[in-house]
Short mmCIF file of C-alpha atoms in Angstrom, two decimals:
data_model
loop_
_atom_site.label_atom_id
_atom_site.label_comp_id
_atom_site.label_asym_id
_atom_site.label_seq_id
_atom_site.Cartn_x
_atom_site.Cartn_y
_atom_site.Cartn_z
CA UNK A 1 18.07 56.79 13.92
CA UNK A 2 14.51 57.62 12.87
CA UNK A 3 11.47 57.13 15.13
CA UNK A 4 9.21 54.11 14.51
CA UNK A 5 6.47 54.40 11.90
CA UNK A 6 2.77 54.34 12.86
CA UNK A 7 2.35 50.91 11.22
CA UNK A 8 5.22 49.48 13.24
CA UNK A 9 4.06 50.82 16.58
CA UNK A 10 0.44 49.82 15.88
CA UNK A 11 1.49 46.26 15.06
CA UNK A 12 3.63 45.89 18.17
CA UNK A 13 1.19 47.54 20.55
CA UNK A 14 -1.67 45.33 19.29
CA UNK A 15 0.32 42.37 20.61
CA UNK A 16 1.21 44.02 23.88
CA UNK A 17 4.87 43.85 22.88
CA UNK A 18 5.77 47.50 22.92
CA UNK A 19 5.51 50.59 25.04
CA UNK A 20 5.62 53.31 22.40
CA UNK A 21 7.39 55.99 24.49
CA UNK A 22 10.15 53.61 25.58
CA UNK A 23 10.75 52.29 22.06
CA UNK A 24 10.82 55.81 20.56
CA UNK A 25 13.43 56.83 23.12
CA UNK A 26 15.47 53.72 22.33
CA UNK A 27 15.64 54.46 18.60
CA UNK A 28 16.66 58.07 19.28
CA UNK A 29 19.52 57.13 21.61
CA UNK A 30 23.17 56.91 20.42
CA UNK A 31 24.02 53.47 19.02
CA UNK A 32 26.64 52.93 21.72
CA UNK A 33 23.96 53.10 24.43
CA UNK A 34 21.49 50.65 22.85
CA UNK A 35 21.26 47.57 25.09
CA UNK A 36 18.27 45.25 25.39
CA UNK A 37 15.54 47.74 24.48
CA UNK A 38 15.03 46.34 20.99
CA UNK A 39 11.87 45.49 19.08
CA UNK A 40 10.92 41.90 19.91
CA UNK A 41 12.07 39.08 17.63
CA UNK A 42 9.76 38.52 14.65
CA UNK A 43 7.39 35.52 14.67
CA UNK A 44 8.79 32.23 13.41
CA UNK A 45 8.12 31.63 9.70
CA UNK A 46 7.18 35.29 9.28
CA UNK A 47 8.14 35.33 5.57
CA UNK A 48 5.77 32.55 4.34
CA UNK A 49 3.16 33.78 6.80
CA UNK A 50 3.13 37.28 5.30
CA UNK A 51 2.96 35.84 1.78
CA UNK A 52 -0.07 33.74 2.69
CA UNK A 53 -1.80 36.64 4.40
CA UNK A 54 -1.27 38.89 1.40
CA UNK A 55 -2.75 36.18 -0.80
CA UNK A 56 -5.90 36.18 1.33
CA UNK A 57 -6.16 39.96 1.00
CA UNK A 58 -5.97 39.68 -2.78
CA UNK A 59 -8.61 36.92 -2.84
CA UNK A 60 -11.07 39.28 -1.15
CA UNK A 61 -10.27 41.98 -3.68
CA UNK A 62 -7.91 44.95 -3.54
CA UNK A 63 -7.96 48.43 -4.97
CA UNK A 64 -5.13 49.61 -7.21
CA UNK A 65 -3.56 51.39 -4.24
CA UNK A 66 -3.81 48.26 -2.07
CA UNK A 67 -2.27 46.11 -4.82
CA UNK A 68 0.63 48.57 -5.01
CA UNK A 69 1.18 48.30 -1.26
CA UNK A 70 0.98 44.50 -1.35
CA UNK A 71 3.48 44.44 -4.23
CA UNK A 72 5.85 46.61 -2.22
CA UNK A 73 5.75 44.13 0.69
CA UNK A 74 6.28 41.16 -1.65
CA UNK A 75 9.23 42.92 -3.26
CA UNK A 76 10.76 43.54 0.16
CA UNK A 77 10.32 39.87 1.11
CA UNK A 78 12.05 38.90 -2.13
CA UNK A 79 14.97 41.34 -2.07
CA UNK A 80 15.57 42.03 1.63
CA UNK A 81 14.96 38.61 3.21
CA UNK A 82 18.65 37.78 3.83
CA UNK A 83 19.52 41.04 5.52
CA UNK A 84 16.30 40.92 7.56
CA UNK A 85 16.52 37.29 8.69
CA UNK A 86 20.21 37.60 9.57
CA UNK A 87 20.07 41.20 10.74
CA UNK A 88 17.20 40.55 13.15
CA UNK A 89 19.72 38.49 15.14
CA UNK A 90 22.58 40.98 14.77
CA UNK A 91 24.41 39.32 11.87
CA UNK A 92 26.00 41.73 9.39
CA UNK A 93 25.51 40.88 5.72
CA UNK A 94 26.78 42.19 2.41
CA UNK A 95 30.23 42.82 1.09
CA UNK A 96 32.78 40.17 2.06
CA UNK A 97 31.49 39.57 5.56
CA UNK A 98 30.76 35.88 5.06
CA UNK A 99 29.78 33.40 2.39
CA UNK A 100 27.17 34.87 0.04
CA UNK A 101 25.06 32.90 -2.43
CA UNK A 102 27.23 29.80 -2.48
CA UNK A 103 25.72 27.08 -4.70
CA UNK A 104 25.29 23.68 -3.05
CA UNK A 105 26.92 20.93 -5.09
CA UNK A 106 25.05 17.72 -5.88
CA UNK A 107 28.01 15.73 -4.56
CA UNK A 108 27.62 17.30 -1.11
CA UNK A 109 24.57 15.13 -0.52
CA UNK A 110 25.01 11.70 1.04
CA UNK A 111 23.18 8.37 0.79
CA UNK A 112 20.31 9.85 2.80
CA UNK A 113 19.71 12.35 -0.02
CA UNK A 114 20.46 15.48 1.98
CA UNK A 115 23.56 17.65 2.47
CA UNK A 116 25.98 15.70 4.64
CA UNK A 117 26.44 17.19 8.12
CA UNK A 118 30.21 17.57 7.69
CA UNK A 119 29.69 20.18 4.99
CA UNK A 120 28.11 22.64 7.43
CA UNK A 121 31.42 22.85 9.31
CA UNK A 122 33.18 23.56 6.02
CA UNK A 123 30.67 26.26 5.14
CA UNK A 124 31.28 27.91 8.52
CA UNK A 125 35.06 27.66 8.06
CA UNK A 126 34.97 29.40 4.67
CA UNK A 127 32.67 32.11 6.00
CA UNK A 128 34.87 32.64 9.05
CA UNK A 129 37.98 33.13 6.88
CA UNK A 130 36.05 35.65 4.75
CA UNK A 131 34.88 37.39 7.93
CA UNK A 132 38.47 37.87 9.14
CA UNK A 133 39.73 38.74 5.65
CA UNK A 134 37.09 41.47 5.41
CA UNK A 135 38.76 43.29 8.31
CA UNK A 136 42.16 43.05 6.64
CA UNK A 137 41.12 44.17 3.16
CA UNK A 138 38.11 46.44 3.56
CA UNK A 139 37.91 47.68 7.14
CA UNK A 140 41.41 48.04 8.58
CA UNK A 141 44.00 47.99 5.76
CA UNK A 142 46.46 49.71 8.09
CA UNK A 143 46.83 46.40 9.94
CA UNK A 144 46.29 44.22 6.90
CA UNK A 145 49.36 42.08 7.51
CA UNK A 146 48.48 41.46 11.16
CA UNK A 147 44.92 40.44 10.25
CA UNK A 148 46.25 38.11 7.57
CA UNK A 149 48.72 36.54 9.99
CA UNK A 150 45.89 35.64 12.34
CA UNK A 151 45.07 32.89 9.85
CA UNK A 152 48.65 31.53 9.92
CA UNK A 153 50.92 29.93 12.57
CA UNK A 154 53.59 32.65 12.23
CA UNK A 155 53.09 34.79 15.35
CA UNK A 156 49.74 35.67 16.91
CA UNK A 157 47.01 33.53 15.40
CA UNK A 158 43.61 32.01 16.04
CA UNK A 159 42.91 28.44 17.15
CA UNK A 160 39.53 26.75 17.22
CA UNK A 161 38.89 25.48 20.74
CA UNK A 162 35.44 24.05 20.09
CA UNK A 163 32.87 23.99 17.30
CA UNK A 164 29.26 22.91 17.74
CA UNK A 165 26.41 22.69 15.23
CA UNK A 166 22.64 22.58 15.67
CA UNK A 167 20.93 21.32 12.50
CA UNK A 168 17.48 22.81 11.88
CA UNK A 169 16.35 20.96 8.76
CA UNK A 170 18.02 18.92 6.00
CA UNK A 171 19.02 20.86 2.89
CA UNK A 172 19.03 19.21 -0.51
CA UNK A 173 20.35 20.03 -3.97
CA UNK A 174 19.59 22.37 -5.69
CA UNK A 175 19.91 25.24 -3.23
CA UNK A 176 22.14 28.17 -2.37
CA UNK A 177 23.45 29.17 1.03
CA UNK A 178 24.66 32.32 2.73
CA UNK A 179 26.71 31.99 5.90
CA UNK A 180 27.35 34.76 8.42
CA UNK A 181 29.19 35.23 11.72
CA UNK A 182 28.73 37.58 14.64
CA UNK A 183 30.43 38.26 17.95
CA UNK A 184 28.44 36.79 20.81
CA UNK A 185 29.73 39.32 23.36
CA UNK A 186 31.39 42.70 23.31
CA UNK A 187 35.14 42.12 23.89
CA UNK A 188 36.38 44.10 26.86
CA UNK A 189 38.70 43.90 29.82
CA UNK A 190 42.21 44.79 30.90
CA UNK A 191 44.11 42.78 29.96
CA UNK A 192 42.19 42.01 26.78
CA UNK A 193 40.52 38.60 26.60
CA UNK A 194 42.40 35.64 25.15
CA UNK A 195 39.38 34.08 23.49
CA UNK A 196 36.05 35.06 21.90
CA UNK A 197 32.82 33.35 20.87
CA UNK A 198 31.32 33.54 17.40
CA UNK A 199 27.79 32.58 16.43
CA UNK A 200 27.21 31.43 12.87
CA UNK A 201 24.09 30.82 10.77
CA UNK A 202 23.70 28.92 7.50
CA UNK A 203 20.79 30.34 5.49
CA UNK A 204 18.97 28.30 2.85
CA UNK A 205 17.94 30.46 -0.11
CA UNK A 206 15.29 27.99 -1.19
CA UNK A 207 13.57 27.99 2.19
CA UNK A 208 14.63 31.50 3.21
CA UNK A 209 15.38 30.48 6.77
CA UNK A 210 18.16 29.18 8.99
CA UNK A 211 19.21 25.63 8.13
CA UNK A 212 21.89 25.33 10.82
CA UNK A 213 23.40 27.26 13.72
CA UNK A 214 27.00 26.92 14.85
CA UNK A 215 28.89 28.26 17.84
CA UNK A 216 32.65 28.67 17.75
CA UNK A 217 34.99 29.18 20.70
CA UNK A 218 38.22 30.69 19.36
CA UNK A 219 41.48 31.21 21.26
CA UNK A 220 44.06 33.91 20.51
CA UNK A 221 47.36 32.01 20.44
CA UNK A 222 50.99 33.09 20.47
CA UNK A 223 52.72 30.53 18.25
CA UNK A 224 56.21 31.77 19.15
CA UNK A 225 55.62 31.42 22.90
CA UNK A 226 53.41 28.35 22.39
CA UNK A 227 50.64 29.62 24.67
CA UNK A 228 47.44 31.65 24.52
CA UNK A 229 47.73 35.41 24.64
CA UNK A 230 45.62 38.54 24.92
CA UNK A 231 43.74 39.89 21.94
CA UNK A 232 45.88 42.45 20.04
CA UNK A 233 44.84 46.09 20.38
CA UNK A 234 43.93 46.55 16.70
CA UNK A 235 41.71 43.47 16.92
CA UNK A 236 40.05 44.56 20.17
CA UNK A 237 39.21 47.99 18.72
CA UNK A 238 37.67 46.63 15.53
CA UNK A 239 35.71 43.97 17.39
CA UNK A 240 34.21 46.60 19.67
CA UNK A 241 33.15 48.62 16.63
CA UNK A 242 31.72 45.48 15.05
CA UNK A 243 29.71 44.81 18.19
CA UNK A 244 28.20 48.30 17.96
CA UNK A 245 27.28 47.66 14.33
CA UNK A 246 25.66 44.35 15.24
CA UNK A 247 23.51 46.07 17.86
CA UNK A 248 22.43 48.75 15.41
CA UNK A 249 21.66 46.20 12.69
CA UNK A 250 19.48 44.20 15.06
CA UNK A 251 17.36 47.29 15.73
CA UNK A 252 17.18 48.20 12.03
CA UNK A 253 16.20 44.75 10.79
CA UNK A 254 13.60 44.08 13.47
CA UNK A 255 12.11 47.52 12.96
CA UNK A 256 11.83 46.86 9.22
CA UNK A 257 10.23 43.43 9.75
CA UNK A 258 7.59 44.82 12.09
CA UNK A 259 6.91 47.61 9.59
CA UNK A 260 6.18 44.97 6.94
CA UNK A 261 3.96 43.07 9.38
CA UNK A 262 2.13 46.29 10.20
CA UNK A 263 1.60 47.01 6.49
CA UNK A 264 0.05 43.56 5.98
CA UNK A 265 -2.18 44.01 9.03
CA UNK A 266 -3.36 47.31 7.60
CA UNK A 267 -4.25 45.63 4.30
CA UNK A 268 -6.10 42.88 6.14
CA UNK A 269 -8.28 45.40 7.97
CA UNK A 270 -9.06 47.13 4.68
CA UNK A 271 -9.93 43.94 2.77
CA UNK A 272 -11.17 40.76 4.49
CA UNK A 273 -10.98 41.67 8.20
CA UNK A 274 -14.15 43.80 8.23
CA UNK A 275 -17.86 43.12 8.64
CA UNK A 276 -18.88 43.78 5.01
CA UNK A 277 -15.99 41.82 3.46
CA UNK A 278 -16.96 39.58 0.51
CA UNK A 279 -14.57 37.13 -1.10
CA UNK A 280 -13.85 37.89 -4.76
CA UNK A 281 -14.68 34.66 -6.60
CA UNK A 282 -13.92 36.10 -10.02
CA UNK A 283 -15.78 34.75 -13.07
CA UNK A 284 -16.97 31.68 -11.13
CA UNK A 285 -18.82 33.87 -8.67
CA UNK A 286 -20.43 35.94 -11.43
CA UNK A 287 -21.74 32.90 -13.35
CA UNK A 288 -23.43 31.43 -10.28
CA UNK A 289 -25.03 34.73 -9.23
#
C-alpha cells in the first residue's frame, strides 16, 4: 500500500487528526495487521460541502491549471462517490456484491409520498442474497453448491434471527439505490461461531448518502438436525478473507476522501483564502468599475 500524499497528510494534520509517522507506518503494514489505525471518518455531508467550496474557488477566479484540478475533484465526486461513501465504512462495492443501481418504483411510495418503510427490508434481502451468491459464483466456485444451499432448507442454511432498520431520511421517486453488506466482526473461534452479524446500508443516488442502515443477526442452522450449528469451514475461510478486504477498503476509501479534501483546501489557499483575494464578478464587476 502506498504512503499518504502530501495533500492528504496536510489536510489531516491541520485538523489535529493525524500523526504523520504513525499513519505512514499503518499504510505500509501488511493488510492482515491493520487494526484501528485508520484515517479518521470523513466529515458528514463531505460531498456537497466539497462541491460548494469548489464553487467559491471558481467565483474568486481560477487559472487554467486550477480549473483542471477542480474538474478532477468534481469528476471524482461524480464517478467514485459510491465506492467512497460505502468503502469509508468498510463496505465492498462493485461486481455482484449487493444491489447496484436499482431503480425505485413509483408504486413503492405510500400515502405519505415517500418510499414505504417495508421496502427497505426487501432491498436488504435482495442485496443479502446477491452477497451470498457472489461467493458461490465468483469467489469460491469450488464450493458453489454448498454456498447455494445456504439459501435453502436442505442441509446447512442461514436463518434470520433479527433484523433492525434505522431510517435516515425519506426517499421519494424518482431515485436509484445501491445496497451493500459487510461483516461486523471477523469470524473466529474453535469451534466456529454459529451466528454472524451483518451491517447493511441503503444508498440514495439522488442524495449520494445513506438513506437507511440495517443490522442483521444471522444463525447458521442445520435443517436435518433441527438446531443451530457451527459455521462450515469453507464459509469461515471466505468470511475471514472478506474481513481483511473490508479493512483494506476502509483505509483506501478514507485515504482517497482526505486526498480530495486536501486538494480542495489547496485550491482555497490559492484562490480566495489569501489576503489579496478579489472576487471575480465577471461582466457586472467590469461595468461598475
